[in-house]
CSV table of C-alpha atoms in Angstrom, one decimal:
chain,number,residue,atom,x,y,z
M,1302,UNK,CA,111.5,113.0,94.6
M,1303,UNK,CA,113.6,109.9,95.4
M,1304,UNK,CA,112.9,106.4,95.3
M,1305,UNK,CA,114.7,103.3,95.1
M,1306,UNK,CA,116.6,102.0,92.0
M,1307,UNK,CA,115.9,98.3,91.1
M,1308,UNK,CA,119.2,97.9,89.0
M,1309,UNK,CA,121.6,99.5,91.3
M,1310,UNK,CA,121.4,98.7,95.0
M,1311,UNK,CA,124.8,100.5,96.2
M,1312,UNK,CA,122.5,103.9,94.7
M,1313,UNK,CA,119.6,103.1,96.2
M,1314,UNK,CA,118.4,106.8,96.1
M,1315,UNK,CA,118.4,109.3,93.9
M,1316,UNK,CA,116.8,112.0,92.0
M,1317,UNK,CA,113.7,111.0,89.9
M,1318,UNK,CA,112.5,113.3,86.8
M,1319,UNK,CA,109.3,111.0,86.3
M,1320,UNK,CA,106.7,110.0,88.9
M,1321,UNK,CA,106.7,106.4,88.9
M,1322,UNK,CA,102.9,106.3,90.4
M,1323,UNK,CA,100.0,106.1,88.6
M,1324,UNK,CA,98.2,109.8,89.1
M,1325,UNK,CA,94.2,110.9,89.0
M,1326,UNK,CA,94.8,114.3,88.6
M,1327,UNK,CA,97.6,115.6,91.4
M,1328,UNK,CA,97.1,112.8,93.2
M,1329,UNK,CA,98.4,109.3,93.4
M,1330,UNK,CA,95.7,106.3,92.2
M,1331,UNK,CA,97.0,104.3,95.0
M,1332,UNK,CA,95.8,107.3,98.0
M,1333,UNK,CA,92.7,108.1,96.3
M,1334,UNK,CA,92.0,104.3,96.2
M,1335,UNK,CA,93.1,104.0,100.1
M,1336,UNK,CA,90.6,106.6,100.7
M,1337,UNK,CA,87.6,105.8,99.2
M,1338,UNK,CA,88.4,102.3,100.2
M,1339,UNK,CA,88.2,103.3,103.9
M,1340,UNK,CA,84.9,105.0,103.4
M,1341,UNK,CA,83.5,102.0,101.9
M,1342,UNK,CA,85.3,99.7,104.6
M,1343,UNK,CA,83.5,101.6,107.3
M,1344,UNK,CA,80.0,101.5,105.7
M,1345,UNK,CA,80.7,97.7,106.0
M,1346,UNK,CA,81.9,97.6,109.1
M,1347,UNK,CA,78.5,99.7,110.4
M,1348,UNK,CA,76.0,97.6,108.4
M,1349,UNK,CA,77.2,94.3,109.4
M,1350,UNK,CA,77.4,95.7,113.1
M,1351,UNK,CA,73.6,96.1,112.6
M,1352,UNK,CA,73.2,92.8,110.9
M,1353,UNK,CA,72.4,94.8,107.9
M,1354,UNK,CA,74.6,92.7,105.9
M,1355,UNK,CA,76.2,88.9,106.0
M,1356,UNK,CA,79.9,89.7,106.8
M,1357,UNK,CA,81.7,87.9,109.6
M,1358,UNK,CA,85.3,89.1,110.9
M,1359,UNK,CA,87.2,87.6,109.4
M,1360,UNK,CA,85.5,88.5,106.0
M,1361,UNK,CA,85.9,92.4,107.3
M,1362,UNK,CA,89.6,91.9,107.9
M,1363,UNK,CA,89.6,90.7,104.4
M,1364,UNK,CA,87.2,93.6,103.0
M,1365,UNK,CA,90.1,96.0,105.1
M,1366,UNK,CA,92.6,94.2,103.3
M,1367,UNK,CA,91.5,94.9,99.9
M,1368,UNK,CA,90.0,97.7,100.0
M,1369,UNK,CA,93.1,99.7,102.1
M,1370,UNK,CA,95.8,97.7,102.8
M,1371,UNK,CA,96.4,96.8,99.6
M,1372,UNK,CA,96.6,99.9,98.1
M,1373,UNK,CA,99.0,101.6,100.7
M,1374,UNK,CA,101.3,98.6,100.4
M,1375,UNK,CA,101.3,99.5,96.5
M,1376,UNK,CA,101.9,103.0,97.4
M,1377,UNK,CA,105.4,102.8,98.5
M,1378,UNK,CA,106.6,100.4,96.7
M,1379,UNK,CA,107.0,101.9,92.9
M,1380,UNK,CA,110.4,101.1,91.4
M,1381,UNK,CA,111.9,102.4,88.6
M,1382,UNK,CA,114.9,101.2,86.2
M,1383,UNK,CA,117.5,103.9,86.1
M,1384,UNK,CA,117.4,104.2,82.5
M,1385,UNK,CA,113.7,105.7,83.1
M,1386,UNK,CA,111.3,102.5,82.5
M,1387,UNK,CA,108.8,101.1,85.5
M,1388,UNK,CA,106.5,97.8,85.4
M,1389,UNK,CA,103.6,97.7,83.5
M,1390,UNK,CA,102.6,95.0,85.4
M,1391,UNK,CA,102.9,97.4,88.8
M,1392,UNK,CA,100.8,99.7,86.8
M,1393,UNK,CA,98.1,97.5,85.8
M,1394,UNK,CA,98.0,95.8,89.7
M,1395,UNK,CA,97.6,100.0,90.7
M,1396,UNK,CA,94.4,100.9,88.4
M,1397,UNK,CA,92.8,97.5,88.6
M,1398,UNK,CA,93.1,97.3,92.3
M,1399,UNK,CA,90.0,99.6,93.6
M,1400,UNK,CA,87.4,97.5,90.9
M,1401,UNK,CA,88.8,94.6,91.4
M,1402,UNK,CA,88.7,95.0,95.0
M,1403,UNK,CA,84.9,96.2,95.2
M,1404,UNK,CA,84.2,92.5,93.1
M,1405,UNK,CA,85.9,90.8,95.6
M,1406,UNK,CA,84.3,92.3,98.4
M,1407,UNK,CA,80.9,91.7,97.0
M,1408,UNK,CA,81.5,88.3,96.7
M,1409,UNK,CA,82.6,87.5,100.3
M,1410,UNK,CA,79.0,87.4,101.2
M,1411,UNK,CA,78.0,85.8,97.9
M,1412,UNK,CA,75.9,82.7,98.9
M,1413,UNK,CA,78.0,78.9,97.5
M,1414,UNK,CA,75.9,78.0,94.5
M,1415,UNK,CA,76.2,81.8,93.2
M,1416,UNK,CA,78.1,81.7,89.5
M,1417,UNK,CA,78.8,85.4,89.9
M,1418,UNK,CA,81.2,84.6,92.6
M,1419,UNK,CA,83.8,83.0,91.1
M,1420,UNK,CA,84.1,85.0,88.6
M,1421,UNK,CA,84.2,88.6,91.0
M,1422,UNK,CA,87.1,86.8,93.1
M,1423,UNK,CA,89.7,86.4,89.6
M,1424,UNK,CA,89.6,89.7,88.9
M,1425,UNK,CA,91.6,90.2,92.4
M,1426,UNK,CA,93.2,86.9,91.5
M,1427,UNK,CA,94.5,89.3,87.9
M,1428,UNK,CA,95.5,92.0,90.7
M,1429,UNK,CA,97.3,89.5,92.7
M,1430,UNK,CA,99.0,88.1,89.8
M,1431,UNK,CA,100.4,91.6,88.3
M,1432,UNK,CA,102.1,92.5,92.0
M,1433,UNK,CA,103.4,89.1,91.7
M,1434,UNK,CA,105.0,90.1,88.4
M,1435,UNK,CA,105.8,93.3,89.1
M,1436,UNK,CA,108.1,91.2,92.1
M,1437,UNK,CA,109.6,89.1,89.4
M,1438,UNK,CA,110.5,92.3,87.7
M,1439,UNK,CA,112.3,94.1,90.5
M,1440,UNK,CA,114.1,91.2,91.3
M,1441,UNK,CA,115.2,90.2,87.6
M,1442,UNK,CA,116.3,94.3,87.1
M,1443,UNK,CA,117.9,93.8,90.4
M,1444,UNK,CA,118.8,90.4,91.5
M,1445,UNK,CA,118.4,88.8,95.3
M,1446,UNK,CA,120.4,91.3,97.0
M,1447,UNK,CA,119.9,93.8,98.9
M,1448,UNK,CA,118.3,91.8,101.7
M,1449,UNK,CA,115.4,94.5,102.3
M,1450,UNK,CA,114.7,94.7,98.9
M,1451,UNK,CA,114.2,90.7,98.2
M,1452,UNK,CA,112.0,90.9,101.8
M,1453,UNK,CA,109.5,93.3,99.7
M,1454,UNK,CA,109.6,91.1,96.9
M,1455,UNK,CA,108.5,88.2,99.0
M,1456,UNK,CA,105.9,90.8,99.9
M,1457,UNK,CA,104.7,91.8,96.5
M,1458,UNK,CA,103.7,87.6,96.2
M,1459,UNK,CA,101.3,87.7,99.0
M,1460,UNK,CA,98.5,89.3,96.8
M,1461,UNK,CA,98.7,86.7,94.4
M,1462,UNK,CA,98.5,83.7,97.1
M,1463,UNK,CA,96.0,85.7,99.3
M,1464,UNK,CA,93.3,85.8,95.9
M,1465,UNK,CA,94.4,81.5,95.4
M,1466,UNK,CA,93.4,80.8,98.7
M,1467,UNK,CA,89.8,83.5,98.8
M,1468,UNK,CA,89.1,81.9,95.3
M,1469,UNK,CA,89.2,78.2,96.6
M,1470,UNK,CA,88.1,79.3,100.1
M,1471,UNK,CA,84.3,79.4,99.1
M,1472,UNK,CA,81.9,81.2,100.9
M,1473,UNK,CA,82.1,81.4,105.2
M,1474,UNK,CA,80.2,78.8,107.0
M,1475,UNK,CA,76.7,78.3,108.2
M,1476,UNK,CA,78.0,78.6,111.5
M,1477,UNK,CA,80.1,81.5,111.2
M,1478,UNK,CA,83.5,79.8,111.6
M,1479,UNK,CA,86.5,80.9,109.9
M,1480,UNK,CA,87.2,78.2,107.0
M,1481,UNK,CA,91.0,77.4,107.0
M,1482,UNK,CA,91.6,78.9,103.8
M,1483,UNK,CA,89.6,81.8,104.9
M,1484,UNK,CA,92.7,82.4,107.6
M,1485,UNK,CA,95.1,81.8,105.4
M,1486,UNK,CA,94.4,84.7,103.2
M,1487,UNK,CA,93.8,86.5,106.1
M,1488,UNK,CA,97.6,86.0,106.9
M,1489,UNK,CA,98.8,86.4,103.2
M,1490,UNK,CA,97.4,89.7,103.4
M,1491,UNK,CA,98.7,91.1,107.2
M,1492,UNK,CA,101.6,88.7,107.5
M,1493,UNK,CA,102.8,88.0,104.4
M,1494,UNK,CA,102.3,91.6,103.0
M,1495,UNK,CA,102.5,93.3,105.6
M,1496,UNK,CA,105.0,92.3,107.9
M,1497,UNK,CA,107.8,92.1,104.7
M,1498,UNK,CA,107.2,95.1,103.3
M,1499,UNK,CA,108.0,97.0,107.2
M,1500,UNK,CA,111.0,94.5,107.1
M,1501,UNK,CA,112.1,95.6,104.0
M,1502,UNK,CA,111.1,99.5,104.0
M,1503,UNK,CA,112.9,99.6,107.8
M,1504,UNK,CA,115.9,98.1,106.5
M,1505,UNK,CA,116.3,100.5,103.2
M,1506,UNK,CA,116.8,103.0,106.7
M,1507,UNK,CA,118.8,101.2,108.9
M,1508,UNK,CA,121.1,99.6,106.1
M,1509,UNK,CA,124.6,101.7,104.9
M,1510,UNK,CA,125.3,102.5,101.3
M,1511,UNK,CA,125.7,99.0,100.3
M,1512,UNK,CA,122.7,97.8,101.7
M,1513,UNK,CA,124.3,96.0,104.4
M,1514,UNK,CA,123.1,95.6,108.1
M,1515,UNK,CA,125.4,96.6,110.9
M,1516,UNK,CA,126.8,94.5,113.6
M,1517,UNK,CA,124.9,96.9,116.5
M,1518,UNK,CA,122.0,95.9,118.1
M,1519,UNK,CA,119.7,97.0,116.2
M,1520,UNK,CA,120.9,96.4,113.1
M,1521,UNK,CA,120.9,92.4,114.1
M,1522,UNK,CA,117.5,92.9,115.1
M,1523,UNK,CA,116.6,94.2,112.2
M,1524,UNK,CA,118.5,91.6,109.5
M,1525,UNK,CA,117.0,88.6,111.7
M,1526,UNK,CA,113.2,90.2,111.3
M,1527,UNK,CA,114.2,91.1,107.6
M,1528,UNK,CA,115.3,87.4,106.5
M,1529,UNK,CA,112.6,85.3,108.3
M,1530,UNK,CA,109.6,87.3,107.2
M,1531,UNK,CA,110.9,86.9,103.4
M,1532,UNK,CA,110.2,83.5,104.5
M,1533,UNK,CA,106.9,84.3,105.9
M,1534,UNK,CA,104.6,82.5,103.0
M,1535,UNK,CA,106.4,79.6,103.0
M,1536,UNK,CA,106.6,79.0,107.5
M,1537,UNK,CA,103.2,79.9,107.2
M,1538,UNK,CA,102.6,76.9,105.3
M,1539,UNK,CA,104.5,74.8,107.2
M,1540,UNK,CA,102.7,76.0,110.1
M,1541,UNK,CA,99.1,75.0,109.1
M,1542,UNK,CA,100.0,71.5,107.1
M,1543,UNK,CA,102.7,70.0,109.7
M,1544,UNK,CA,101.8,69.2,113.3
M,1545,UNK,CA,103.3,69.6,116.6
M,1546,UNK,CA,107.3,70.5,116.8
M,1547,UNK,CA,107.2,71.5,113.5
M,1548,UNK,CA,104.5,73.4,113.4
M,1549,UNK,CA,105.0,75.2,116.5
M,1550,UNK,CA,109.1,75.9,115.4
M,1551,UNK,CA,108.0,77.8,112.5
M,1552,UNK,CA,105.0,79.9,114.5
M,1553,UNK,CA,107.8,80.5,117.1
M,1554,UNK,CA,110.2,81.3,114.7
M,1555,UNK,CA,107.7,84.2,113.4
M,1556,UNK,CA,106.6,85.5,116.7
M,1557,UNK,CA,110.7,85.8,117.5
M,1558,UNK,CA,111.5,87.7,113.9
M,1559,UNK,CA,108.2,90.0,114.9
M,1560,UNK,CA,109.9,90.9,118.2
M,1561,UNK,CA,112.7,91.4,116.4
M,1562,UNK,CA,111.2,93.9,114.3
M,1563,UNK,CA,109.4,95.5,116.5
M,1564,UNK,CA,112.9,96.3,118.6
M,1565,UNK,CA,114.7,97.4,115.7
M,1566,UNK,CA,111.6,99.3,114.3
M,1567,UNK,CA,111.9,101.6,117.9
M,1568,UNK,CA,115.4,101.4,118.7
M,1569,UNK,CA,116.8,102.5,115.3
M,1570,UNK,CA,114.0,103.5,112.5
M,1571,UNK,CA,111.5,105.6,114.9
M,1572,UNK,CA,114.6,108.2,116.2
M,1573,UNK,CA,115.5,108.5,113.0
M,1574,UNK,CA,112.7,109.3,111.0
M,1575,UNK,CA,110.0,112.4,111.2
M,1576,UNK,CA,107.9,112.6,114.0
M,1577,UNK,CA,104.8,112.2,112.4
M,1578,UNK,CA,105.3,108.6,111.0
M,1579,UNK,CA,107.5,107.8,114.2
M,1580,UNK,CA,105.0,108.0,116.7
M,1581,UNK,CA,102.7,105.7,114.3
M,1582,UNK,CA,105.5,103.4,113.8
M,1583,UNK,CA,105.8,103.8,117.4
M,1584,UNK,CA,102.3,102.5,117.6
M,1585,UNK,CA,102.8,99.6,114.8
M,1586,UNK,CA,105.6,98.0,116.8
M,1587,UNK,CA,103.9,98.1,120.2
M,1588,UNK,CA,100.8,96.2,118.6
M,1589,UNK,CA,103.0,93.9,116.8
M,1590,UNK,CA,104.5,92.7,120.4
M,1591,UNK,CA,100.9,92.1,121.5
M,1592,UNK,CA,99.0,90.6,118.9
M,1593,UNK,CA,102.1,88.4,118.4
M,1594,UNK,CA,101.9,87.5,122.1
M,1595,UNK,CA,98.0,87.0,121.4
M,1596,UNK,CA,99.1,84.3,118.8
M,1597,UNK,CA,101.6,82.6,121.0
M,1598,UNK,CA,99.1,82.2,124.0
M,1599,UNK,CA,96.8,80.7,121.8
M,1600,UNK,CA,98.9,77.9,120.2
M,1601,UNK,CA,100.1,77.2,123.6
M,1602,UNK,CA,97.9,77.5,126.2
M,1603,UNK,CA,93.7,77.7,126.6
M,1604,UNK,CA,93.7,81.3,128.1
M,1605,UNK,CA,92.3,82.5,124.6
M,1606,UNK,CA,89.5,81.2,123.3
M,1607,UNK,CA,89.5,80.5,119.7
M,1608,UNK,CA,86.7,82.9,118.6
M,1609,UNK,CA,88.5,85.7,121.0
M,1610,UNK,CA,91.5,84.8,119.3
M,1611,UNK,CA,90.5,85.8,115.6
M,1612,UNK,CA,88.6,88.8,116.4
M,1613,UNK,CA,91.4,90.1,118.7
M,1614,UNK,CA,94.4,88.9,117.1
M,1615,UNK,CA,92.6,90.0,113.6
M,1616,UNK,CA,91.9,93.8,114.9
M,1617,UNK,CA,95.2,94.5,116.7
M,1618,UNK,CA,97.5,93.0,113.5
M,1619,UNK,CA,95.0,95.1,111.1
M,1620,UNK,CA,94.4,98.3,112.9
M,1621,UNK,CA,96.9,98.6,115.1
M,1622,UNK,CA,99.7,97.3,113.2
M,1623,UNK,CA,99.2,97.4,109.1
M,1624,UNK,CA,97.3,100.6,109.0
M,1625,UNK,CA,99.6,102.6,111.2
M,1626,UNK,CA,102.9,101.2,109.9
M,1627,UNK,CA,101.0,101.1,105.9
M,1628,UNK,CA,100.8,105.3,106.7
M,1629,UNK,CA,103.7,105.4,108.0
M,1630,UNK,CA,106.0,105.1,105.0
M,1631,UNK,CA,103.6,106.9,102.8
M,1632,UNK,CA,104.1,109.9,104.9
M,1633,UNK,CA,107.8,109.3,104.1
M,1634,UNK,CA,107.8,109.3,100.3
């Protein structure tokens, strides 16, 4: 096995005697998390189709999240010392994420006055908090360069910011509309998770020995995508408290790196790799462009209505871009 080496970034790869990942049995706590998670993300998604049970959208792109996202994105990213140690922290964010995530879930739906819900949503919040350490630990082993490294942990923070925001969020509204802070862990999750971690995993392939970018094409591409969505948190931010230029700069400035990913992702990292996880990158970057597009039309013109918006925009960046991408590198540990 090979996997990345958080105090050396010129040896980036190398033989590993121990498997860094957390193991029920043969297989990894993180997969067998992913797939139960999907099972119980589709009984959700078929009883709320039904009106069976009080989930809207948005909470089901949060419930997706959780339940599979999550885990996938902590699949690929385990990280050990050379001398031989890993994170304790990235080992306590693996095993508590499946529980944790079922108590969050359960308390999406969770009526306001409920005093279970509060305390369901901080033990994701405890989840959230050990990826975030396990970030400050790669980059204190490793410092702030490489550049695709730092964009993962900028990922690896998203967790912990996604559970703030569900935790102060309360429950959906009586109408059904998205609360702001509802969205915003919404795009923790698929944007600031998400969109990193491909940044940063694409450039530990596109990258030389010293973790450099080149000057072709792609490699441009890819170093542009890879530095502004380590900044994704933090535009986000800007992007819902500021208004007009502002705002829209750092929206714009997103959509851009995302074309910018998506290019380098088929230009230099789908030729490259296995067919298998190419074609599904293949697929990742393709709905990137449109539910990026999606995004764009919407802040700047009225052809999308706003409830269109979040159920389109929502699917395509979940299923059409995290999951395949997500896969993607698991398939190429």
């Amino acid at each position: 096995m090979v996997d990345f080496d958080a105090v050396h970034p010129s040896d980036r790869y190398r033989p590993m005697e121990q498997d860094p990942h957390p193991r029920l049995g043969e297989y990894r706590v993180t997969d067998a998390s992913a797939l139960v998670g999907s099972g119980v993300w589709l009984a959700l998604a078929g009883t709320a189709a039904v009106d069976a049970l009080a989930l809207t959208a948005v909470d089901l792109f949060l419930a997706l999240a959780l339940l599979v996202a999550v885990p996938l994105a902590l699949g690929v990213l385990a990280t050990r010392r050379r001398s031989g140690g890993d994170s304790a922290a990235y080992r306590n964010a693996v095993v508590g994420q499946f529980p944790a995530a079922l108590a969050a879930v359960a308390a999406l739906s969770m009526p306001a006055d409920s005093v279970a819900r509060p305390l369901l949503l901080l033990a994701w919040l405890a989840v959230g908090v050990a990826a975030a350490a396990f970030a400050l630990w790669r980059l204190g082993s490793r410092g702030p360069l490489p550049l695709p490294e730092l964009a993962i942990d900028a990922a690896l923070l998203a967790p912990a910011v996604g559970a703030v925001a569900l935790v102060l969020a309360g429950p959906a509204s009586p109408t059904g509309e998205p609360t702001p802070l509802r969205l915003a862990a919404v795009h923790a999750y698929y944007a600031g998770l998400v969109l990193p971690l491909v940044a940063g995993r694409a450039g530990r392939i596109v990258t030389g020995p010293n973790g450099r970018f080149s000057w072709t094409a792609s490699g441009v591409f890819a170093a542009a995508a890879t530095g502004v969505f380590t900044l994704t948190l933090p535009l986000f931010a800007v992007a819902a408290a500021a208004d007009g230029a502002l705002a829209l700069a750092a929206i714009g400035l997103l959509v851009l790196a995302a074309v910018a990913l998506a290019l380098s992702l088929l230009i230099a990292v789908v030729p490259a790799i296995p067919p298998r996880p190419g074609v599904l990158l293949a697929v990742a970057a393709l709905a990137l462009g449109v539910t990026m597009a999606l995004a764009l039309a919407a802040v700047t013109t009225d052809l999308v209505a706003a409830a269109d918006m979040v159920v389109w925009h929502g699917t395509i960046g979940a299923v059409g871009v995290a999951v395949p991408a997500l896969v993607a590198f698991r398939l190429l540990d």
